[in-house]
Coordinates of C-alpha atoms in Angstrom, one line a residue:
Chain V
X909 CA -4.4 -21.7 -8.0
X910 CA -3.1 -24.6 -6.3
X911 CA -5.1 -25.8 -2.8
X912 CA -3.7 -23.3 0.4
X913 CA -1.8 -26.0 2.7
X914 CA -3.9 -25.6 6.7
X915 CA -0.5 -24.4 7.9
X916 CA -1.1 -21.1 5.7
X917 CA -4.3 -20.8 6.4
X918 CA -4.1 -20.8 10.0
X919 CA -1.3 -18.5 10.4
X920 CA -3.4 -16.1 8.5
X921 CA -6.2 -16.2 10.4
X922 CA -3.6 -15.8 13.3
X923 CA -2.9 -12.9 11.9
X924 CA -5.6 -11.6 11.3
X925 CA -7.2 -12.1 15.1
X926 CA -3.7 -10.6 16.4
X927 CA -5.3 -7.3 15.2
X928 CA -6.5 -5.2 17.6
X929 CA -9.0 -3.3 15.3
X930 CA -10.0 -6.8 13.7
X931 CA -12.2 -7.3 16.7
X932 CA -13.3 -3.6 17.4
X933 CA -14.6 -3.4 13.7
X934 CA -16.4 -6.7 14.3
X935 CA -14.7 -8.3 11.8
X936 CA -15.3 -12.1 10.6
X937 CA -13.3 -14.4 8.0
X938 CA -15.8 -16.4 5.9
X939 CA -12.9 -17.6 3.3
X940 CA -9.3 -17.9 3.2
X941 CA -8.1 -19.8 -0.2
X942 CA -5.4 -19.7 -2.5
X943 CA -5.4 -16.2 -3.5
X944 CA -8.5 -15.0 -1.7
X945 CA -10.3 -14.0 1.1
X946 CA -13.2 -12.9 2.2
X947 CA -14.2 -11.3 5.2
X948 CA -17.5 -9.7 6.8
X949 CA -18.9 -7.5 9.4
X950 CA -22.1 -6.6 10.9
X951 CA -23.4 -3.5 10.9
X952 CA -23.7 -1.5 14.2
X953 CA -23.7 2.0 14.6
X954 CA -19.9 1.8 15.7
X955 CA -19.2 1.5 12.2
X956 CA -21.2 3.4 10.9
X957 CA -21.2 7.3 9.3
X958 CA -23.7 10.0 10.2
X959 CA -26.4 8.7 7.4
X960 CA -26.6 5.1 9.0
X961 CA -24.7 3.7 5.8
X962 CA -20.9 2.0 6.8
X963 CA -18.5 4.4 7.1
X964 CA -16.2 4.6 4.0
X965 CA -13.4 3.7 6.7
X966 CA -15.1 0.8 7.1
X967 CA -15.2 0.0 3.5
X968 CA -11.6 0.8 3.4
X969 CA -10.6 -1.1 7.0
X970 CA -12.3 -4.4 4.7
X971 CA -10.2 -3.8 1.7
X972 CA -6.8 -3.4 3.2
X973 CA -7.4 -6.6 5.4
X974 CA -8.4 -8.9 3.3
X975 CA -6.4 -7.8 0.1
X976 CA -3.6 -8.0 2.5
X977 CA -4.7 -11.3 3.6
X978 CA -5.3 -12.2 0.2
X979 CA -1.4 -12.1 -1.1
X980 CA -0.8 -13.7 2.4
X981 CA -1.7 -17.0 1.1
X982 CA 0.7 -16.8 -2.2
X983 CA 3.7 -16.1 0.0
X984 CA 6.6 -18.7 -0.3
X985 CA 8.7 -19.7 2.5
X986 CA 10.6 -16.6 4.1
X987 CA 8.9 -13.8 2.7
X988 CA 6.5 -11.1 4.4
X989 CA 4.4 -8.7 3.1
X990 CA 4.2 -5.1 3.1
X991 CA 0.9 -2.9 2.3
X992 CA 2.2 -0.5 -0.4
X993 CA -1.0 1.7 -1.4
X994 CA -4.7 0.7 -1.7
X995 CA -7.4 2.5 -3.9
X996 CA -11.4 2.6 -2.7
X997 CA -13.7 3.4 -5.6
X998 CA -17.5 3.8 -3.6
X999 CA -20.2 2.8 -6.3
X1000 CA -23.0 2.9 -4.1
X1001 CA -24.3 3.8 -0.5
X1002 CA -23.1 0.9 1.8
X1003 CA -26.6 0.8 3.5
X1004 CA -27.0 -2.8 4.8
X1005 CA -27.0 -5.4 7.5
X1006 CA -24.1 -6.6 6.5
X1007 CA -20.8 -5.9 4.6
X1008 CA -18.5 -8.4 2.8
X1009 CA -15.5 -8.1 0.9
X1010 CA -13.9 -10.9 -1.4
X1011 CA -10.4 -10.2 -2.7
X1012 CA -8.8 -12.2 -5.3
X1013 CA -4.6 -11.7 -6.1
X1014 CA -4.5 -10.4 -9.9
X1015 CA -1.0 -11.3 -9.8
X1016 CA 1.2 -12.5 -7.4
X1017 CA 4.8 -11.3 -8.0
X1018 CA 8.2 -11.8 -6.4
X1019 CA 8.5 -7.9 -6.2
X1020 CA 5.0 -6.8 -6.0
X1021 CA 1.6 -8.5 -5.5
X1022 CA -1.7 -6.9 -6.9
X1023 CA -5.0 -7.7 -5.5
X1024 CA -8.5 -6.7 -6.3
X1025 CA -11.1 -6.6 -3.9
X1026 CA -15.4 -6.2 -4.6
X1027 CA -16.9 -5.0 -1.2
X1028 CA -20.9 -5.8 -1.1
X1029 CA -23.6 -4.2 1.6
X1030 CA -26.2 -7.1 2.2
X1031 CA -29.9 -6.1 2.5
X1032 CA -32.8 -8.2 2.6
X1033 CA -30.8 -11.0 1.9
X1034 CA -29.2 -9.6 -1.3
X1035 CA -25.9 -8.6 -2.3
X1036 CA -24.9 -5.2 -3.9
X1037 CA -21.9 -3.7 -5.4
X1038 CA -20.7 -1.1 -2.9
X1039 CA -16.9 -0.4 -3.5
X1040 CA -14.1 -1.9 -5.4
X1041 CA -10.6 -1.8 -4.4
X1042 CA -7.3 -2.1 -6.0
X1043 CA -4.3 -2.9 -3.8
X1044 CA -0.6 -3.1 -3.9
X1045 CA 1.6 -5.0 -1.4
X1046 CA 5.7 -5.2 -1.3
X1047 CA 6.9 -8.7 -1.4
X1048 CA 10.0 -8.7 1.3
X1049 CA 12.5 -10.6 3.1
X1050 CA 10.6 -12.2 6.4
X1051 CA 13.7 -11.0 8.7
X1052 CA 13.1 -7.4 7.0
X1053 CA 9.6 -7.4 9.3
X1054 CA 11.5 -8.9 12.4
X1055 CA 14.4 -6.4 12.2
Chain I
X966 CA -8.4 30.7 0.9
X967 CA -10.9 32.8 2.3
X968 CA -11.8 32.2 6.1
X969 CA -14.5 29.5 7.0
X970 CA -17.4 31.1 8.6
X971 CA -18.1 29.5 11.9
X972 CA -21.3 28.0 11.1
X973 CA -19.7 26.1 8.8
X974 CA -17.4 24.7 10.9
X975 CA -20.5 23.9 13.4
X976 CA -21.6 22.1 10.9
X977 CA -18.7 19.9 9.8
X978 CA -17.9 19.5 13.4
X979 CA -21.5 18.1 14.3
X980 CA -21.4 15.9 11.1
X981 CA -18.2 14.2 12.2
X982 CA -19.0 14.0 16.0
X983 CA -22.4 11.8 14.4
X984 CA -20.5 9.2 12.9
X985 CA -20.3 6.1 14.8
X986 CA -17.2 5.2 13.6
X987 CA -15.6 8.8 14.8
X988 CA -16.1 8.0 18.7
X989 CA -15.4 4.3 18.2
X990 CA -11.9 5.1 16.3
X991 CA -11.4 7.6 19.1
X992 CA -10.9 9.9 16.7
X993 CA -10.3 14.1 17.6
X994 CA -11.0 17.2 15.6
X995 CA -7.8 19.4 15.6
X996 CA -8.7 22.0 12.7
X997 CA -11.1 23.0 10.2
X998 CA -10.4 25.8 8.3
X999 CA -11.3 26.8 4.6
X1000 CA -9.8 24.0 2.7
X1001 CA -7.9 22.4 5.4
X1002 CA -8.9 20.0 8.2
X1003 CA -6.8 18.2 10.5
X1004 CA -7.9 15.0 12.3
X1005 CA -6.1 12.8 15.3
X1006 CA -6.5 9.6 17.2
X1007 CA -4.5 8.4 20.2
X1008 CA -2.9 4.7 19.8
X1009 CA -4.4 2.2 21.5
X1010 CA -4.6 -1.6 21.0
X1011 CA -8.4 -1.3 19.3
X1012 CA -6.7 0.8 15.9
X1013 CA -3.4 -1.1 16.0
X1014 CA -2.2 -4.1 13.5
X1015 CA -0.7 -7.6 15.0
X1016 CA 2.4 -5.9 14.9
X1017 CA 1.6 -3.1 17.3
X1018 CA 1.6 -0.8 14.6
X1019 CA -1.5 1.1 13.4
X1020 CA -3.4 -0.4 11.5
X1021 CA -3.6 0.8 7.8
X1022 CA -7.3 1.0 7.7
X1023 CA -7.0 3.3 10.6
X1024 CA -4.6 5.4 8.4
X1025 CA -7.5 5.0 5.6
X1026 CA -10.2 6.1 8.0
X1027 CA -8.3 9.5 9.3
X1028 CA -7.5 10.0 5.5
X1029 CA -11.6 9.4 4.7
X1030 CA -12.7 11.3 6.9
X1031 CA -10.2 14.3 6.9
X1032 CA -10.4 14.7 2.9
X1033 CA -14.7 15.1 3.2
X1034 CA -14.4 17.3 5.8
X1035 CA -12.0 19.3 4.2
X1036 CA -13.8 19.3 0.6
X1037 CA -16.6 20.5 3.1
X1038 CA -15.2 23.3 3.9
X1039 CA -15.4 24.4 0.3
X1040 CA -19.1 24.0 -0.7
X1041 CA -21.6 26.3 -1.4
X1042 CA -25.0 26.9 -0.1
X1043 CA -27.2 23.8 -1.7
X1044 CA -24.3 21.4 -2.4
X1045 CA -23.6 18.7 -0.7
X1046 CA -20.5 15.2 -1.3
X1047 CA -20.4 12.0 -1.9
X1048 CA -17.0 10.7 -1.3
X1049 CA -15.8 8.8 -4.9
X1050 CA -12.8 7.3 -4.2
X1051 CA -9.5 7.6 -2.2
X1052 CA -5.8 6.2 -2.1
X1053 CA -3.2 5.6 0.2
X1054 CA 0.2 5.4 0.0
X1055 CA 1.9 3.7 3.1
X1056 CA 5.6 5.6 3.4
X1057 CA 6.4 4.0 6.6
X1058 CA 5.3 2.1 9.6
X1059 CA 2.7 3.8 11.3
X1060 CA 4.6 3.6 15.1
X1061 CA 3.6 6.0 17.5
X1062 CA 1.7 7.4 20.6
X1063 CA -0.3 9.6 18.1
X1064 CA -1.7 9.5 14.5
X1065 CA -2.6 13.0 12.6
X1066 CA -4.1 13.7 9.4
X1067 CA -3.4 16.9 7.7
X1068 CA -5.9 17.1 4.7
X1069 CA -6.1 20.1 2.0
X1070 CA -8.0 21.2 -1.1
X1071 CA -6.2 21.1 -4.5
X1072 CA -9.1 21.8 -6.5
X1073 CA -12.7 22.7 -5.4
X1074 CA -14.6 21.9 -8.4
X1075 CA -18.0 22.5 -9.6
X1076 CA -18.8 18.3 -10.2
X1077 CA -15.5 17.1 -8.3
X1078 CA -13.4 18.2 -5.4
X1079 CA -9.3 17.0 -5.1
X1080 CA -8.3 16.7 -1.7
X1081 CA -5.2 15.5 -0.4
X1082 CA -3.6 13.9 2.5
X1083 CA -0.8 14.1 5.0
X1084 CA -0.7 11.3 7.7
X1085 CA 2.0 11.6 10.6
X1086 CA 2.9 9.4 13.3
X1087 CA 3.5 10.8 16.8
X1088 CA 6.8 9.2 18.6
X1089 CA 9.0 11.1 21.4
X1090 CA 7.4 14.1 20.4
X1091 CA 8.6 14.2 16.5
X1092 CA 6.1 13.4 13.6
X1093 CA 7.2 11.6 11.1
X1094 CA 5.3 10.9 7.8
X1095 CA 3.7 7.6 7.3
X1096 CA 1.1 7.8 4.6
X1097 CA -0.4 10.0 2.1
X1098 CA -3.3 10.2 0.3
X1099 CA -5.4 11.5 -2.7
X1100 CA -9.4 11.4 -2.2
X1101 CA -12.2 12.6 -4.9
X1102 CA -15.4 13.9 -4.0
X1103 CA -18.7 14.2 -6.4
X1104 CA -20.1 17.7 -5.9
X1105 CA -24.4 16.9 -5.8
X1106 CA -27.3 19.0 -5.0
X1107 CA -28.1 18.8 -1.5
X1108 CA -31.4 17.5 -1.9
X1109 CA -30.0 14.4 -4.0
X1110 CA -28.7 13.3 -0.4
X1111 CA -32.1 13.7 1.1
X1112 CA -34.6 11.9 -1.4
Chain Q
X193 CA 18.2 16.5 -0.5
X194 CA 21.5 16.3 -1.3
X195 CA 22.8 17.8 -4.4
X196 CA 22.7 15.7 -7.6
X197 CA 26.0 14.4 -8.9
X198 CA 26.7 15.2 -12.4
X199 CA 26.9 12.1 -13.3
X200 CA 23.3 11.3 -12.2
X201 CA 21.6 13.7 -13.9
X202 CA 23.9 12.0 -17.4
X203 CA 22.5 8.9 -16.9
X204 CA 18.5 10.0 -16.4
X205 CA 18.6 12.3 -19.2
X206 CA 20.0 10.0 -21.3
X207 CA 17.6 7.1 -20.4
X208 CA 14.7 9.9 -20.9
X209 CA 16.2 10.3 -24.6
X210 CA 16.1 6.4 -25.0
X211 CA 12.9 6.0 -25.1
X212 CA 10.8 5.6 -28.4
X213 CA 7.7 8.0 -26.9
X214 CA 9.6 10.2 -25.2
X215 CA 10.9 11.7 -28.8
X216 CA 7.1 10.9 -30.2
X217 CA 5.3 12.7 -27.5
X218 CA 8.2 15.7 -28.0
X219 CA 8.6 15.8 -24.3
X220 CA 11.5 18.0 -22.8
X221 CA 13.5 17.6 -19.8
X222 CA 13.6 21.7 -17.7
X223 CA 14.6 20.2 -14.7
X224 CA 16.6 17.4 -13.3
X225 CA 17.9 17.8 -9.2
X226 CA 17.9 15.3 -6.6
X227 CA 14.5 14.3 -5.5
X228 CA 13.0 16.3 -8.2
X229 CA 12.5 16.6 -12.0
X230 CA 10.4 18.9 -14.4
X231 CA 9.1 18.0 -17.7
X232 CA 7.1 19.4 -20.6
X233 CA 5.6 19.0 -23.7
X234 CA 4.4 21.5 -26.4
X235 CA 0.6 21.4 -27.5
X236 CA 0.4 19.6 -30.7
X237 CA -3.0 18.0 -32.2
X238 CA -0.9 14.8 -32.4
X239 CA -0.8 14.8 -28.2
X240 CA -4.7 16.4 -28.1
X241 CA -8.1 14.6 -27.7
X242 CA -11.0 15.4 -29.4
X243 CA -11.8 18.4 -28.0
X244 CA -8.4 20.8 -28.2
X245 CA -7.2 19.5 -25.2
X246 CA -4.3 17.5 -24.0
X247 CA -5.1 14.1 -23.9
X248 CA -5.3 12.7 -20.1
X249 CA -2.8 9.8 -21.8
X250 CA -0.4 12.7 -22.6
X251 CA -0.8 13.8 -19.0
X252 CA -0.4 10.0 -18.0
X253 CA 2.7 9.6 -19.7
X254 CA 4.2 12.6 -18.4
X255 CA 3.4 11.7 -14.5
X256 CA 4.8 8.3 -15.4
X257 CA 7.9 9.6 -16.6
X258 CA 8.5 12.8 -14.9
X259 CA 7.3 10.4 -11.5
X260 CA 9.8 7.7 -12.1
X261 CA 13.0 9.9 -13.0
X262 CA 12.3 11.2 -9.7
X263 CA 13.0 8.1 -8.0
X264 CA 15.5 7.7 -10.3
X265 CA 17.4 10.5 -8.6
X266 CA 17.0 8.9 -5.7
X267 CA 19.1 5.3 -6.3
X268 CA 21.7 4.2 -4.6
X269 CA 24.8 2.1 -6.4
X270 CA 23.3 -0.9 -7.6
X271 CA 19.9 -0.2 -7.6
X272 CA 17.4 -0.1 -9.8
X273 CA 13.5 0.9 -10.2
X274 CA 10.2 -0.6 -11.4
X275 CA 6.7 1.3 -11.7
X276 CA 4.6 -0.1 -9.4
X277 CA 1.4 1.8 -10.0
X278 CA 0.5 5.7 -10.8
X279 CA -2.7 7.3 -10.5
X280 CA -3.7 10.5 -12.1
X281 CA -6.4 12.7 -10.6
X282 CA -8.1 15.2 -13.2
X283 CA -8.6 19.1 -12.3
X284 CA -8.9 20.9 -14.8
X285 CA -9.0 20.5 -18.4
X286 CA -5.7 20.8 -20.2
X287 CA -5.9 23.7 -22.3
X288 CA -3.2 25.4 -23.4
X289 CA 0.2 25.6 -25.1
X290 CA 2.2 23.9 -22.9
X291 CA 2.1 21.1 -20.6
X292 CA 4.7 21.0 -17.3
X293 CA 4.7 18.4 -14.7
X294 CA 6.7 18.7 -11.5
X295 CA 7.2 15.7 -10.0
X296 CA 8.9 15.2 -6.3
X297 CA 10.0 12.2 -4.4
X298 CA 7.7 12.1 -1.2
X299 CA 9.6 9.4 0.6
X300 CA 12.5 7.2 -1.2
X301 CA 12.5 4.1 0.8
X302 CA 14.7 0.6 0.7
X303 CA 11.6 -1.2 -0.9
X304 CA 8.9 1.9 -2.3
X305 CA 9.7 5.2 -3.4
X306 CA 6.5 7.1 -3.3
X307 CA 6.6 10.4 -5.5
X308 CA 4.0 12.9 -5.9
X309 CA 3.0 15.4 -9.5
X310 CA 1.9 18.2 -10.7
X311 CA 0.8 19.0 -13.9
X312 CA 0.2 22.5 -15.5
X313 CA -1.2 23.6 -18.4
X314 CA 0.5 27.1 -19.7
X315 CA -1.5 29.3 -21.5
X316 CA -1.2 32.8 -21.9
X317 CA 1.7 33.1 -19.3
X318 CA -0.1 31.7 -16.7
X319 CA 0.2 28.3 -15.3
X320 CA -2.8 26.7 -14.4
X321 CA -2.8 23.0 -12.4
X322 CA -4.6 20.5 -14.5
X323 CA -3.8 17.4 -12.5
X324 CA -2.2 15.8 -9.8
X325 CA -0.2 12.7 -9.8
X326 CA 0.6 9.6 -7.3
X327 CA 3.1 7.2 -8.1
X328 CA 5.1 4.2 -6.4
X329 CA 8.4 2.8 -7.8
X330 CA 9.8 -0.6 -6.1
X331 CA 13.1 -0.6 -5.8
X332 CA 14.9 -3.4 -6.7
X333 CA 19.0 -5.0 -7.6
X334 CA 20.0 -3.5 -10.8
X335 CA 20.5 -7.0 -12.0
X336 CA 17.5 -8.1 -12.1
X337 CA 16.4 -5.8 -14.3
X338 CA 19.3 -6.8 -16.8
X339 CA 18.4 -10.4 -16.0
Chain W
X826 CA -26.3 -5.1 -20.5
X827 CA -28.6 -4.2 -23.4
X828 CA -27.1 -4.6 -26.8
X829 CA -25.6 -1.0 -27.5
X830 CA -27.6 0.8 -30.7
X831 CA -25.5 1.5 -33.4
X832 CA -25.5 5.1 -33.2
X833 CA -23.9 5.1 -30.0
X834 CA -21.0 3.1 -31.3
X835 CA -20.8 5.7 -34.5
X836 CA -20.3 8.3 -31.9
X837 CA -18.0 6.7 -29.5
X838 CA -16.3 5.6 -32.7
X839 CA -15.9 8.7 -34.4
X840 CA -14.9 10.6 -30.7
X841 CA -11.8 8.3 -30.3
X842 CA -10.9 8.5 -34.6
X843 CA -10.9 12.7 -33.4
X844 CA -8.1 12.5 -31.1
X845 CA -5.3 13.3 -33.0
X846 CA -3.3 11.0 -30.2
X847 CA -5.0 8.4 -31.0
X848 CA -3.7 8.0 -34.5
X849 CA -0.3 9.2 -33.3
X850 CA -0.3 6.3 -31.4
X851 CA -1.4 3.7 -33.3
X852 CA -5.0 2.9 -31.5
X853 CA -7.3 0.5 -32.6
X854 CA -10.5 -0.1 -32.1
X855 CA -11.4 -4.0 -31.8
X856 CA -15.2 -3.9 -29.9
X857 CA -17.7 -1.3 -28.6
X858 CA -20.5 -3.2 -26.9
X859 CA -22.9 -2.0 -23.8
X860 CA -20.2 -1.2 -20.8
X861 CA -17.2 -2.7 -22.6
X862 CA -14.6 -1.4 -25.0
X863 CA -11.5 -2.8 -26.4
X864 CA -8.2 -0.9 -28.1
X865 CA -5.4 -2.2 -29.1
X866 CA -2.0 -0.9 -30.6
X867 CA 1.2 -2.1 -32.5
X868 CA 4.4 -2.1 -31.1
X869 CA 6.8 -0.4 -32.4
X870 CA 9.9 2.1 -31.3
X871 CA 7.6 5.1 -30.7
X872 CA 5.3 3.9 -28.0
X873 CA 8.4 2.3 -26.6
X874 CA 10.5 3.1 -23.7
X875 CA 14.0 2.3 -23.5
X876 CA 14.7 -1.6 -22.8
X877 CA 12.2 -2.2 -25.5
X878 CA 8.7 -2.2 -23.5
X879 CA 5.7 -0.7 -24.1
X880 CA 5.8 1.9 -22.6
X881 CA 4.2 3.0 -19.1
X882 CA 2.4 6.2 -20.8
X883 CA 1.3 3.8 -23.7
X884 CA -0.5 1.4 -21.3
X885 CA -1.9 4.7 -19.5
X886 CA -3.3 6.3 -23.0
X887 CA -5.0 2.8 -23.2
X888 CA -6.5 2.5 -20.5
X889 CA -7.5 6.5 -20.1
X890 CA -9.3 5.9 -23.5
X891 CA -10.9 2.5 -23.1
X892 CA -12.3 3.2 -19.9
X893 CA -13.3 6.5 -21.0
X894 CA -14.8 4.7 -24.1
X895 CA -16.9 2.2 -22.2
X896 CA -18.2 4.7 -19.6
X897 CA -19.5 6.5 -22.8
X898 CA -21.3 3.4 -24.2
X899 CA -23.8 3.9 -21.0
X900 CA -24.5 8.1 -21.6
X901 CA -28.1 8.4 -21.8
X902 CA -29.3 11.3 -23.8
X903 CA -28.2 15.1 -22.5
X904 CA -25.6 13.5 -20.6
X905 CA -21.6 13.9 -21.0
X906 CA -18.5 12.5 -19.6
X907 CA -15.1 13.8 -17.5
X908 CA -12.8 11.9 -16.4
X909 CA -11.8 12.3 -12.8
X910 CA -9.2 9.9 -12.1
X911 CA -7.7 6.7 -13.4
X912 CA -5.1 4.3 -11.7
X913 CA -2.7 1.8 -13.5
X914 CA -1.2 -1.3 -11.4
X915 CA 1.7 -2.4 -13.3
X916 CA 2.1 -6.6 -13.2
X917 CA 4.4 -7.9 -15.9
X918 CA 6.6 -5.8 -18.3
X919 CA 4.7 -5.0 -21.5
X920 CA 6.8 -7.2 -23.8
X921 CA 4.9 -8.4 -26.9
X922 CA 3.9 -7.4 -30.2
X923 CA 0.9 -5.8 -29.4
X924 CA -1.0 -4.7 -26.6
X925 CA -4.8 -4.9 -25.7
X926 CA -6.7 -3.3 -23.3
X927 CA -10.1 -4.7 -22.5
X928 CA -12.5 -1.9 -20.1
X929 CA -15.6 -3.0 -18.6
X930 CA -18.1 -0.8 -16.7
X931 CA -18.2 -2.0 -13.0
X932 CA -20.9 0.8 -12.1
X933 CA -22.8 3.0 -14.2
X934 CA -24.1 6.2 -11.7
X935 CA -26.0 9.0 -12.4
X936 CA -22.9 11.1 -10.8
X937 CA -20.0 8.9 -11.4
X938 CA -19.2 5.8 -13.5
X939 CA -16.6 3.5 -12.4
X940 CA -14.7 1.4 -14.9
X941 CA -11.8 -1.1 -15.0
X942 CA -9.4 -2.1 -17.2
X943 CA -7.3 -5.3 -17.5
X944 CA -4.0 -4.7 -20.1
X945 CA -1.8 -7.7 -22.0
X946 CA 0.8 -7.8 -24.1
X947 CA 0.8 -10.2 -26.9
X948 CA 4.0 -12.7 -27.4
X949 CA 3.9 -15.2 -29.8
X950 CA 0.5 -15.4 -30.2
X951 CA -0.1 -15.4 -26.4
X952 CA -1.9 -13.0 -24.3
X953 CA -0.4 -12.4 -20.7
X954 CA -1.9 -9.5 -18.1
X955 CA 0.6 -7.0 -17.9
X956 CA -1.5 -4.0 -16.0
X957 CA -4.4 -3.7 -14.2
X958 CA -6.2 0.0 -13.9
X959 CA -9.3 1.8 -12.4
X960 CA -11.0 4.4 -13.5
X961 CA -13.8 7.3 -12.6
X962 CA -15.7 9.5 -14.8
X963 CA -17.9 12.5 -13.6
X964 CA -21.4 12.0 -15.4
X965 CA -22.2 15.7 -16.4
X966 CA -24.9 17.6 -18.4
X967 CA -24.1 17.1 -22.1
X968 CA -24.3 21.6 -22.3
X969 CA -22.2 21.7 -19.7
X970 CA -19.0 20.4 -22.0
X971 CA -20.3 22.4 -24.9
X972 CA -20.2 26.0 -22.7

C-alpha cells in the first residue's frame, strides 16, 4: 500500500488516546501504517484472568482496536467507520509479559473493510501465537457518525 | 435445564471475582443459573470509546466472560474449559448508563460447548440490544488445566 | 414485524429459484414472512460427506441462503443486500433425512442487518439442532448492485 | 512443517473423493502438503447463484472442506477431527471461471486446530481474493468417531 500521509496517522492515534478504556487497559501503539497497526500492552494483574494468563477480553479489547484502527488508515476523505462483527480464535494460553497485536486490512472496500489481526504473548523475549482475529467494519458517510 | 447446585455457583462466582480484569472492568454478577449467566457493568469513562460510547471490547469482555461462565454452569465433575473462540456482532451503538450480558447454552457438548450472547444497553430505564454473540468452548479434563 | 407484502415474498422466492445451487442442492422454501424464512433440503448422498452425514457445506449454504432471504424481507424500496460474512457453529452431527434451517433477522439496520440460524436435522420425527448460524448482510442502493 | 508421508495424503485424499458432495460439486483437489490444502472447482450454473456468481454456499463448501482437509494433514495416529465452527468474510464477488481455496494451519492443538482459508476467483487468467474464512476443528480420539 501506498505511504499513510502524518495527517492520518495522527488523527488516529487521536483516536485512539480519546478512548477511555485505551488507557485503563494500558494500551500502547507501536505501528500505525498504511493498512496496519500494531498495538501492545503490559501485563498487570488488571488485565488479567484468574490463571495469571491475559484475559480473553483483553485479547479481544487488542483485536477490535487495532483492526479498527487498521481500516482507519484506508479511509478516503468523508468516510467513517463502523465495527460490524469481530471473531477471536485463542490458540494458545496468553501467559506473558507482554501482549501485541498486528493487524493488517485483507481488503479495503467501499462498503465493507476486512481485517485480520495475529495477537502474540511475549515471554522471555520471544513471541508466540496467542489468538487470531478476523474483523468486519462498515464503511459510512462521516456526517452518519456526527448525526 | 436442571437447577445449578449452589456450590457450583460458589464456584463460578469465586472464579470470576479472581480475575483481574472483572474488578478493573467494574464488572457485576447478576445471575448464574444452569446454562444461563448474566453479567453487568456501570458506564464510566474507563470502558467507554472516544465517542462516549462503550467501547466494543468492553461489549467483547461481558460476552467472554458471560459465555465461560455460562458453559460452566454445564460441566461435570472432572471437566474443566478452555474458551476457543467467540464473535460479536455490533447491532447498535452501545449508549447507556448500563451494559448487560445475557448468555445461554445451546449445546453442552461432550468436546465443545455453544454458548450464546445477548448484550443490552441501559438508557432511561429501557434496554435496548446492542450486540450479540456466539462463543465455543473445548471441553478438557480438569487436570489438563493443572499440569 | 409487520406482515409481508405479497409481492415480497414473489420477488425472494423467485430469486431463491434463480439460483443454479439452489435447484442442485434440492433445497425448498417452507417459510417465507417478514423478518423470517425456513428452508430445507432432503438427505441425498449427493449433499452428504463421507460419513452419512450432511455435509457442513450443505449446512453452510443453507445458513447463507436461508440468512440472507431474511434480510431480504427486510428491504426497503430501493435497497439492496450484500453478504458480509456468516459463521456456522457445529452441534451436532447432521444425521438424518431432512435438513431445516430457520433463519430470523436479529436487528435490520440502515447499514448491517444482522440475522441469526438454526439448523435441524429431522429424523425419525424428531427435530434435532445441528448448528447454529450468524450472519451480516450490508445494505446497500439497489443500483449498485446492477452497476 | 515436515513433508506430509504419502499415506496421509492417500487418506485425506480418498476421505474428500467419499463425499458424495464433493463430486456433486465439482471439487478438486490441487495440493495436500503438511498444514496446507488446496480445492478448487469449475464454474458453472449449478454452483451458481442468481446474477451469475459463485455462489456463497460454494465458497463455504470450499472452505469447510479445505480447512477441514489441512487440519487432517496434522492427525497423529488415534486421533480424529470435528469441525466446530468456520467463518467466511466475503471481499469481492466470486466472478471468474474457477474458484480456489487455499487452507493453511495457523495452530495445530492437542484440543483444537485452527485453520484459515483465503478464496479467489479466477478471471482471465487472473487470481483476485474474493473471501477470507476461519476455521476450528475439535481434535478427538480417532474411536470416538467410529462409536
Amino acid at each position: 500500500m501506498a505511504e499513510l500521509p502524518e495527517l492520518a496517522r495522527t488523527l488516529i492515534t487521536r483516536e485512539l488516546h480519546a478512548q477511555g478504556l485505551f488507557a485503563h487497559m494500558g494500551c500502547e501503539i507501536l505501528e500505525v501504517e498504511a493498512g496496519r497497526v500494531t498495538l501492545a500492552m503490559d501485563f498487570r494483574k488488571e488485565v488479567a484472568q484468574q490463571h495469571g494468563f491475559f484475559h480473553g477480553g483483553s485479547v479481544g479489547f487488542l483485536i477490535d482496536n487495532a483492526t479498527a484502527a487498521a481500516a482507519g488508515t484506508t479511509l478516503r476523505e468523508g468516510q467513517s467507520l463502523l465495527t460490524a462483527e469481530y471473531k477471536v480464535n485463542f490458540v494458545a494460553p496468553a501467559l506473558g509479559a507482554r501482549l501485541l497485536c498486528r493487524a493488517e486490512v485483507v481488503k479495503a472496500g467501499s462498503t465493507i473493510t476486512v481485517v485480520e489481526a495475529r495477537c502474540f504473548v511475549v515471554k522471555d523475549g520471544a513471541e508466540k501465537l496467542c489468538a487470531i482475529g478476523l474483523a468486519s467494519m462498515a464503511v459510512i458517510a462521516a456526517r452518519t457518525l456526527a448525526s
